[in-house]
Amino acid sequence: MSDRFLEGQGALVTGSTSGIGLGIAKAFALAGAKVMLNGFGKPEEIAAARAEIGAIMGGGDAPYSAADMSKPASIRDMIADAEKTLGSLDILVNNAGIQFVSPVQDFPDEKWDAIIAINMSSNFHAIKAALPAMLARKRGRIINVASAHGLVASPFKSAYVAAKHGVVGLTKTVAIEIAESPVTCNAICPGFVRTPLAEAQVKPLAEKFGISEEEALKEKLLVHQPNKRWVEVEDVAEMALYLCRPQAGSVNGSALSIDGGWVAN
Ligand code: NAD
């Protein structure tokens, strides 16, 4: 099996200026895909991501969309831009996401709205815009980066858990609507992944409970993750790659866990 099995395919990964999205973009580029990036960040971080992925693709900056995933019209424009720039949009990864933690009775309305829009509704708008061309070409992969929180809950994350459960429900519905086509739609449900965003939660927990950072990681952050260690970005990217392989053509409507045993617990 060629390592560059995505040669000739176009991929868009939302929220790919850092973390899991950047890891998936890198893996796709290494597999030969033409990748478009999206996401926020400092100009120098975005430039670095575009240069890194562009270098893998043979030089120059990787294509990039600054579209805001909370804005349906921007999402539609991004998909049209991706179709044009990449030649064809064969792989859509809905990955952009944010988090906010608060007891439900204090949860700010605007945070709820933002999380539902970015973490869930953006998937709907992107799929709706990208799917017709995939179905017409009889080729396509839709991958929604959900979470273990798409399958189980944790306290104080009402909007995030609601949005991620919604993403899993959307994934299943789209999958059965397109089941007779060669296009598939699946969700990846990671536990805690070693990204700057997740790692930044360790120190405050250590300070809050007066314990070491190692204890804070194992006993507090990874309290529900039985293996007590981070999921690596590269491993999530490998799962996304697998879903793009021809051999994954019958994997459809799945919520694939990569969580160290969290939802089995
Ligand atoms: P991250 O903060 O490193 O990356 C998030 C990306 O989304 C960034 O590129 C950011 O710029 C982008 N983004 C945020 N708001 C946006 C908007 N309005 N429009 C466009 N882009 C926007 O986080 P991550 O940990 O890599 O998370 C990526 C995805 O994986 C998220 O959906 C998250 O919920 C999910 N996830 C993460 C973990 C984890 O432990 N890190 C676990 C399970 C699921």
CSV table of C-alpha atoms and ligand atoms in Angstrom, one decimal:
chain,number,residue,atom,x,y,z
A,1,MET,CA,0.0,0.0,0.0
A,2,SER,CA,1.5,3.3,-1.0
A,3,ASP,CA,2.2,5.7,1.8
A,4,ARG,CA,1.1,8.5,-0.5
A,5,PHE,CA,-2.4,7.0,-1.0
A,6,LEU,CA,-4.0,10.5,-0.9
A,7,GLU,CA,-2.2,11.7,-4.0
A,8,GLY,CA,-4.6,13.7,-6.2
A,9,GLN,CA,-7.1,14.4,-3.4
A,10,GLY,CA,-8.0,17.7,-1.8
A,11,ALA,CA,-8.5,18.0,2.0
A,12,LEU,CA,-9.8,20.8,4.2
A,13,VAL,CA,-9.1,20.6,7.9
A,14,THR,CA,-10.9,23.2,10.0
A,15,GLY,CA,-9.1,24.5,13.1
A,16,SER,CA,-5.8,23.3,11.7
A,17,THR,CA,-3.5,26.1,12.9
A,18,SER,CA,-2.7,24.1,16.0
A,19,GLY,CA,-3.2,20.9,18.0
A,20,ILE,CA,-5.1,18.0,16.5
A,21,GLY,CA,-6.1,19.7,13.3
A,22,LEU,CA,-2.5,20.7,12.5
A,23,GLY,CA,-1.5,17.0,13.2
A,24,ILE,CA,-4.2,15.7,10.8
A,25,ALA,CA,-3.2,18.3,8.1
A,26,LYS,CA,0.4,17.2,8.4
A,27,ALA,CA,-0.5,13.5,8.1
A,28,PHE,CA,-2.7,14.1,5.1
A,29,ALA,CA,0.0,16.2,3.4
A,30,LEU,CA,2.6,13.4,4.0
A,31,ALA,CA,0.1,11.0,2.4
A,32,GLY,CA,0.1,13.1,-0.7
A,33,ALA,CA,-3.1,15.2,-0.3
A,34,LYS,CA,-3.4,18.8,-1.2
A,35,VAL,CA,-4.4,20.4,2.1
A,36,MET,CA,-6.2,23.7,3.0
A,37,LEU,CA,-5.8,25.0,6.5
A,38,ASN,CA,-8.2,27.0,8.6
A,39,GLY,CA,-8.2,28.5,12.0
A,40,PHE,CA,-7.2,31.4,14.2
A,41,GLY,CA,-4.0,32.3,15.9
A,42,LYS,CA,-1.2,34.8,15.9
A,43,PRO,CA,-0.1,35.8,12.4
A,44,GLU,CA,3.3,34.2,12.9
A,45,GLU,CA,1.7,30.9,14.1
A,46,ILE,CA,-0.6,30.8,11.1
A,47,ALA,CA,2.4,31.6,8.8
A,48,ALA,CA,4.5,28.8,10.5
A,49,ALA,CA,1.7,26.2,10.0
A,50,ARG,CA,1.2,27.2,6.3
A,51,ALA,CA,5.0,27.0,5.7
A,52,GLU,CA,5.3,23.6,7.5
A,53,ILE,CA,2.4,22.0,5.6
A,54,GLY,CA,3.4,23.8,2.4
A,55,ALA,CA,6.9,22.4,2.6
A,56,ILE,CA,5.6,18.8,2.9
A,57,MET,CA,3.4,19.5,-0.2
A,58,GLY,CA,6.5,20.5,-2.2
A,59,GLY,CA,7.1,24.2,-1.3
A,60,GLY,CA,5.3,27.5,-0.9
A,61,ASP,CA,2.6,28.2,1.7
A,62,ALA,CA,-0.3,25.8,2.1
A,63,PRO,CA,-3.7,27.3,1.1
A,64,TYR,CA,-5.5,28.8,4.1
A,65,SER,CA,-9.0,30.1,4.9
A,66,ALA,CA,-9.5,32.5,7.7
A,67,ALA,CA,-13.2,31.6,7.9
A,68,ASP,CA,-14.9,31.9,11.3
A,69,MET,CA,-16.6,28.6,12.1
A,70,SER,CA,-19.3,30.5,14.0
A,71,LYS,CA,-20.5,32.1,10.8
A,72,PRO,CA,-22.5,30.0,8.3
A,73,ALA,CA,-21.9,32.3,5.3
A,74,SER,CA,-18.1,32.2,6.0
A,75,ILE,CA,-18.2,28.4,6.2
A,76,ARG,CA,-20.0,28.2,2.8
A,77,ASP,CA,-17.5,30.6,1.3
A,78,MET,CA,-14.6,28.5,2.7
A,79,ILE,CA,-16.0,25.3,1.1
A,80,ALA,CA,-16.4,27.0,-2.3
A,81,ASP,CA,-12.8,28.4,-1.9
A,82,ALA,CA,-11.5,24.9,-1.0
A,83,GLU,CA,-13.2,23.3,-4.1
A,84,LYS,CA,-11.6,26.0,-6.3
A,85,THR,CA,-8.2,26.1,-4.7
A,86,LEU,CA,-7.7,22.3,-4.2
A,87,GLY,CA,-9.3,21.3,-7.5
A,88,SER,CA,-11.7,19.0,-5.6
A,89,LEU,CA,-12.7,18.8,-1.9
A,90,ASP,CA,-12.5,15.0,-1.3
A,91,ILE,CA,-11.9,15.1,2.5
A,92,LEU,CA,-13.6,17.4,5.0
A,93,VAL,CA,-12.4,17.3,8.6
A,94,ASN,CA,-14.6,19.3,11.0
A,95,ASN,CA,-12.2,19.8,13.8
A,96,ALA,CA,-12.4,23.4,15.0
A,97,GLY,CA,-13.5,23.6,18.6
A,98,ILE,CA,-13.5,25.7,21.8
A,99,GLN,CA,-14.2,24.9,25.4
A,100,PHE,CA,-15.7,26.7,28.4
A,101,VAL,CA,-16.2,25.3,31.9
A,102,SER,CA,-18.9,26.5,34.4
A,103,PRO,CA,-21.8,25.1,36.4
A,104,VAL,CA,-24.8,25.2,34.2
A,105,GLN,CA,-26.7,27.7,36.3
A,106,ASP,CA,-23.8,30.2,35.8
A,107,PHE,CA,-23.0,29.3,32.2
A,108,PRO,CA,-22.9,32.5,30.1
A,109,ASP,CA,-25.5,32.5,27.3
A,110,GLU,CA,-22.9,33.8,24.8
A,111,LYS,CA,-20.5,31.0,25.7
A,112,TRP,CA,-23.2,28.4,25.2
A,113,ASP,CA,-24.1,29.9,21.8
A,114,ALA,CA,-20.4,30.1,20.7
A,115,ILE,CA,-19.7,26.5,21.6
A,116,ILE,CA,-22.8,25.2,19.9
A,117,ALA,CA,-22.0,27.2,16.8
A,118,ILE,CA,-18.3,26.4,16.5
A,119,ASN,CA,-18.3,22.8,17.9
A,120,MET,CA,-21.5,21.5,16.4
A,121,SER,CA,-23.4,23.8,13.9
A,122,SER,CA,-20.2,24.4,11.8
A,123,ASN,CA,-20.1,20.7,11.1
A,124,PHE,CA,-23.6,20.9,9.7
A,125,HIS,CA,-22.9,23.9,7.5
A,126,ALA,CA,-19.7,22.5,6.2
A,127,ILE,CA,-21.2,19.1,5.4
A,128,LYS,CA,-24.2,20.7,3.7
A,129,ALA,CA,-22.0,22.8,1.5
A,130,ALA,CA,-19.3,20.1,0.7
A,131,LEU,CA,-21.5,17.0,0.3
A,132,PRO,CA,-23.2,17.6,-3.1
A,133,ALA,CA,-19.8,17.7,-5.0
A,134,MET,CA,-18.6,14.6,-3.1
A,135,LEU,CA,-21.8,12.7,-4.1
A,136,ALA,CA,-21.5,13.9,-7.7
A,137,ARG,CA,-17.9,12.8,-7.9
A,138,LYS,CA,-18.7,9.5,-6.1
A,139,ARG,CA,-15.7,10.1,-3.8
A,140,GLY,CA,-15.4,11.6,-0.3
A,141,ARG,CA,-14.7,11.3,3.3
A,142,ILE,CA,-16.2,13.4,6.1
A,143,ILE,CA,-14.5,13.2,9.5
A,144,ASN,CA,-15.9,15.0,12.5
A,145,VAL,CA,-13.6,15.4,15.4
A,146,ALA,CA,-16.0,14.9,18.3
A,147,SER,CA,-14.7,13.7,21.7
A,148,ALA,CA,-15.2,11.2,24.5
A,149,HIS,CA,-17.6,13.9,25.6
A,150,GLY,CA,-19.7,13.0,22.5
A,151,LEU,CA,-20.4,9.7,24.3
A,152,VAL,CA,-20.3,10.5,28.0
A,153,ALA,CA,-20.6,13.6,30.2
A,154,SER,CA,-18.4,15.4,32.7
A,155,PRO,CA,-19.7,18.1,35.0
A,156,PHE,CA,-19.4,21.8,34.2
A,157,LYS,CA,-19.1,21.2,30.4
A,158,SER,CA,-22.8,21.4,29.5
A,159,ALA,CA,-22.3,23.2,26.1
A,160,TYR,CA,-19.3,21.2,25.1
A,161,VAL,CA,-20.9,17.8,26.0
A,162,ALA,CA,-24.2,18.9,24.3
A,163,ALA,CA,-22.3,20.0,21.2
A,164,LYS,CA,-20.2,16.9,20.9
A,165,HIS,CA,-23.2,14.5,21.5
A,166,GLY,CA,-24.8,16.6,18.7
A,167,VAL,CA,-21.8,16.0,16.4
A,168,VAL,CA,-22.1,12.2,17.0
A,169,GLY,CA,-25.8,12.3,16.2
A,170,LEU,CA,-25.2,14.4,13.1
A,171,THR,CA,-22.5,12.0,12.0
A,172,LYS,CA,-24.9,9.0,12.2
A,173,THR,CA,-27.7,10.8,10.4
A,174,VAL,CA,-25.5,11.9,7.5
A,175,ALA,CA,-23.9,8.5,7.3
A,176,ILE,CA,-27.2,6.7,6.8
A,177,GLU,CA,-28.5,9.3,4.3
A,178,ILE,CA,-25.4,8.7,2.1
A,179,ALA,CA,-24.9,5.0,2.9
A,180,GLU,CA,-25.4,3.8,-0.7
A,181,SER,CA,-22.8,6.2,-2.0
A,182,PRO,CA,-19.0,5.7,-1.7
A,183,VAL,CA,-18.8,8.7,0.6
A,184,THR,CA,-18.5,8.1,4.3
A,185,CYS,CA,-19.1,10.2,7.4
A,186,ASN,CA,-17.5,9.2,10.8
A,187,ALA,CA,-16.7,10.8,14.1
A,188,ILE,CA,-13.4,10.4,16.1
A,189,CYS,CA,-13.9,10.5,19.8
A,190,PRO,CA,-10.6,11.3,21.6
A,191,GLY,CA,-10.0,11.3,25.3
A,192,PHE,CA,-7.4,13.9,26.5
A,193,VAL,CA,-5.0,14.6,23.8
A,194,ARG,CA,-1.6,16.2,24.4
A,195,THR,CA,-2.2,19.6,22.8
A,196,PRO,CA,-1.1,23.0,24.2
A,197,LEU,CA,-4.7,23.7,25.1
A,198,ALA,CA,-5.1,20.5,27.1
A,199,GLU,CA,-1.7,20.6,28.7
A,200,ALA,CA,-2.3,24.2,30.0
A,201,GLN,CA,-5.1,22.7,32.2
A,202,VAL,CA,-2.6,20.7,34.3
A,203,LYS,CA,-0.7,23.5,36.2
A,204,PRO,CA,-3.9,25.3,37.4
A,205,LEU,CA,-5.2,22.0,38.8
A,206,ALA,CA,-1.9,21.3,40.6
A,207,GLU,CA,-2.1,24.8,42.1
A,208,LYS,CA,-5.8,24.5,43.0
A,209,PHE,CA,-5.3,21.2,44.9
A,210,GLY,CA,-1.8,21.7,46.1
A,211,ILE,CA,-0.4,18.6,44.4
A,212,SER,CA,2.4,17.9,41.9
A,213,GLU,CA,1.7,18.4,38.2
A,214,GLU,CA,2.1,14.6,37.7
A,215,GLU,CA,-0.6,14.0,40.3
A,216,ALA,CA,-2.8,16.7,38.8
A,217,LEU,CA,-2.5,15.1,35.4
A,218,LYS,CA,-3.3,11.5,36.6
A,219,GLU,CA,-5.7,12.1,39.5
A,220,LYS,CA,-7.6,15.2,38.3
A,221,LEU,CA,-7.4,15.8,34.5
A,222,LEU,CA,-7.2,12.1,33.5
A,223,VAL,CA,-9.5,11.0,36.3
A,224,HIS,CA,-11.8,9.2,33.8
A,225,GLN,CA,-9.0,8.0,31.4
A,226,PRO,CA,-7.9,4.6,32.8
A,227,ASN,CA,-4.5,4.5,31.0
A,228,LYS,CA,-3.5,7.7,32.8
A,229,ARG,CA,-1.6,9.1,29.9
A,230,TRP,CA,-2.1,11.5,27.1
A,231,VAL,CA,-3.5,10.5,23.7
A,232,GLU,CA,-0.9,11.7,21.1
A,233,VAL,CA,-1.9,14.0,18.3
A,234,GLU,CA,-0.1,11.7,15.8
A,235,ASP,CA,-2.3,8.8,16.9
A,236,VAL,CA,-5.5,10.8,16.3
A,237,ALA,CA,-4.1,11.8,12.9
A,238,GLU,CA,-3.4,8.1,12.1
A,239,MET,CA,-7.1,7.3,12.8
A,240,ALA,CA,-8.2,10.1,10.5
A,241,LEU,CA,-5.8,8.7,7.8
A,242,TYR,CA,-7.3,5.2,8.2
A,243,LEU,CA,-10.8,6.6,7.6
A,244,CYS,CA,-9.6,8.0,4.3
A,245,ARG,CA,-8.3,4.6,3.1
A,246,PRO,CA,-10.3,2.7,0.5
A,247,GLN,CA,-10.3,-0.2,3.0
A,248,ALA,CA,-12.4,2.0,5.4
A,249,GLY,CA,-15.2,2.3,2.8
A,250,SER,CA,-17.6,0.3,5.0
A,251,VAL,CA,-16.8,2.2,8.1
A,252,ASN,CA,-19.7,4.7,8.2
A,253,GLY,CA,-21.6,6.4,11.0
A,254,SER,CA,-19.1,5.2,13.5
A,255,ALA,CA,-18.0,7.1,16.6
A,256,LEU,CA,-14.4,5.8,16.9
A,257,SER,CA,-13.0,6.1,20.4
A,258,ILE,CA,-9.3,6.8,21.0
A,259,ASP,CA,-9.4,7.5,24.7
A,260,GLY,CA,-7.3,5.0,26.7
A,261,GLY,CA,-10.4,3.2,27.8
A,262,TRP,CA,-12.4,6.2,29.1
A,263,VAL,CA,-15.9,5.3,27.7
A,264,ALA,CA,-15.4,1.6,28.5
A,265,ASN,CA,-15.0,2.5,32.1
B,1,NAD,P1,-6.7,23.7,19.8
B,1,NAD,O1,-7.1,24.9,20.6
B,1,NAD,O2,-5.2,23.4,19.7
B,1,NAD,O3,-7.2,23.8,18.3
B,1,NAD,C1,-8.4,24.4,18.0
B,1,NAD,C2,-8.4,24.9,16.6
B,1,NAD,O4,-9.7,25.5,16.3
B,1,NAD,C3,-7.4,26.1,16.4
B,1,NAD,O5,-6.8,26.0,15.2
B,1,NAD,C4,-8.3,27.3,16.5
B,1,NAD,O6,-7.8,28.5,15.9
B,1,NAD,C5,-9.5,26.8,15.8
B,1,NAD,N1,-10.7,27.6,16.1
B,1,NAD,C6,-11.3,28.0,17.3
B,1,NAD,N2,-12.3,28.7,17.1
B,1,NAD,C7,-12.5,28.9,15.7
B,1,NAD,C8,-13.4,29.5,14.9
B,1,NAD,N3,-14.4,30.3,15.4
B,1,NAD,N4,-13.3,29.4,13.5
B,1,NAD,C9,-12.2,28.7,13.0
B,1,NAD,N5,-11.3,28.1,13.7
B,1,NAD,C10,-11.5,28.2,15.1
B,1,NAD,O7,-7.5,22.4,20.3
B,1,NAD,P2,-7.3,20.9,20.0
B,1,NAD,O8,-7.1,20.3,21.4
B,1,NAD,O9,-6.4,20.6,18.9
B,1,NAD,O10,-8.9,20.5,19.6
B,1,NAD,C11,-9.2,20.3,18.3
B,1,NAD,C12,-10.6,19.5,18.3
B,1,NAD,O11,-10.4,18.3,19.0
B,1,NAD,C13,-11.7,20.3,19.0
B,1,NAD,O12,-12.9,20.1,18.3
B,1,NAD,C14,-11.8,19.6,20.4
B,1,NAD,O13,-13.0,19.8,21.0
B,1,NAD,C15,-11.4,18.2,20.0
B,1,NAD,N6,-10.9,17.4,21.1
B,1,NAD,C16,-9.8,17.8,21.8
B,1,NAD,C17,-9.3,17.0,22.9
B,1,NAD,C18,-8.0,17.3,23.6
B,1,NAD,O14,-7.8,16.7,24.7
B,1,NAD,N7,-7.2,18.2,23.1
B,1,NAD,C19,-10.0,15.9,23.2
B,1,NAD,C20,-11.2,15.5,22.5
B,1,NAD,C21,-11.6,16.3,21.5
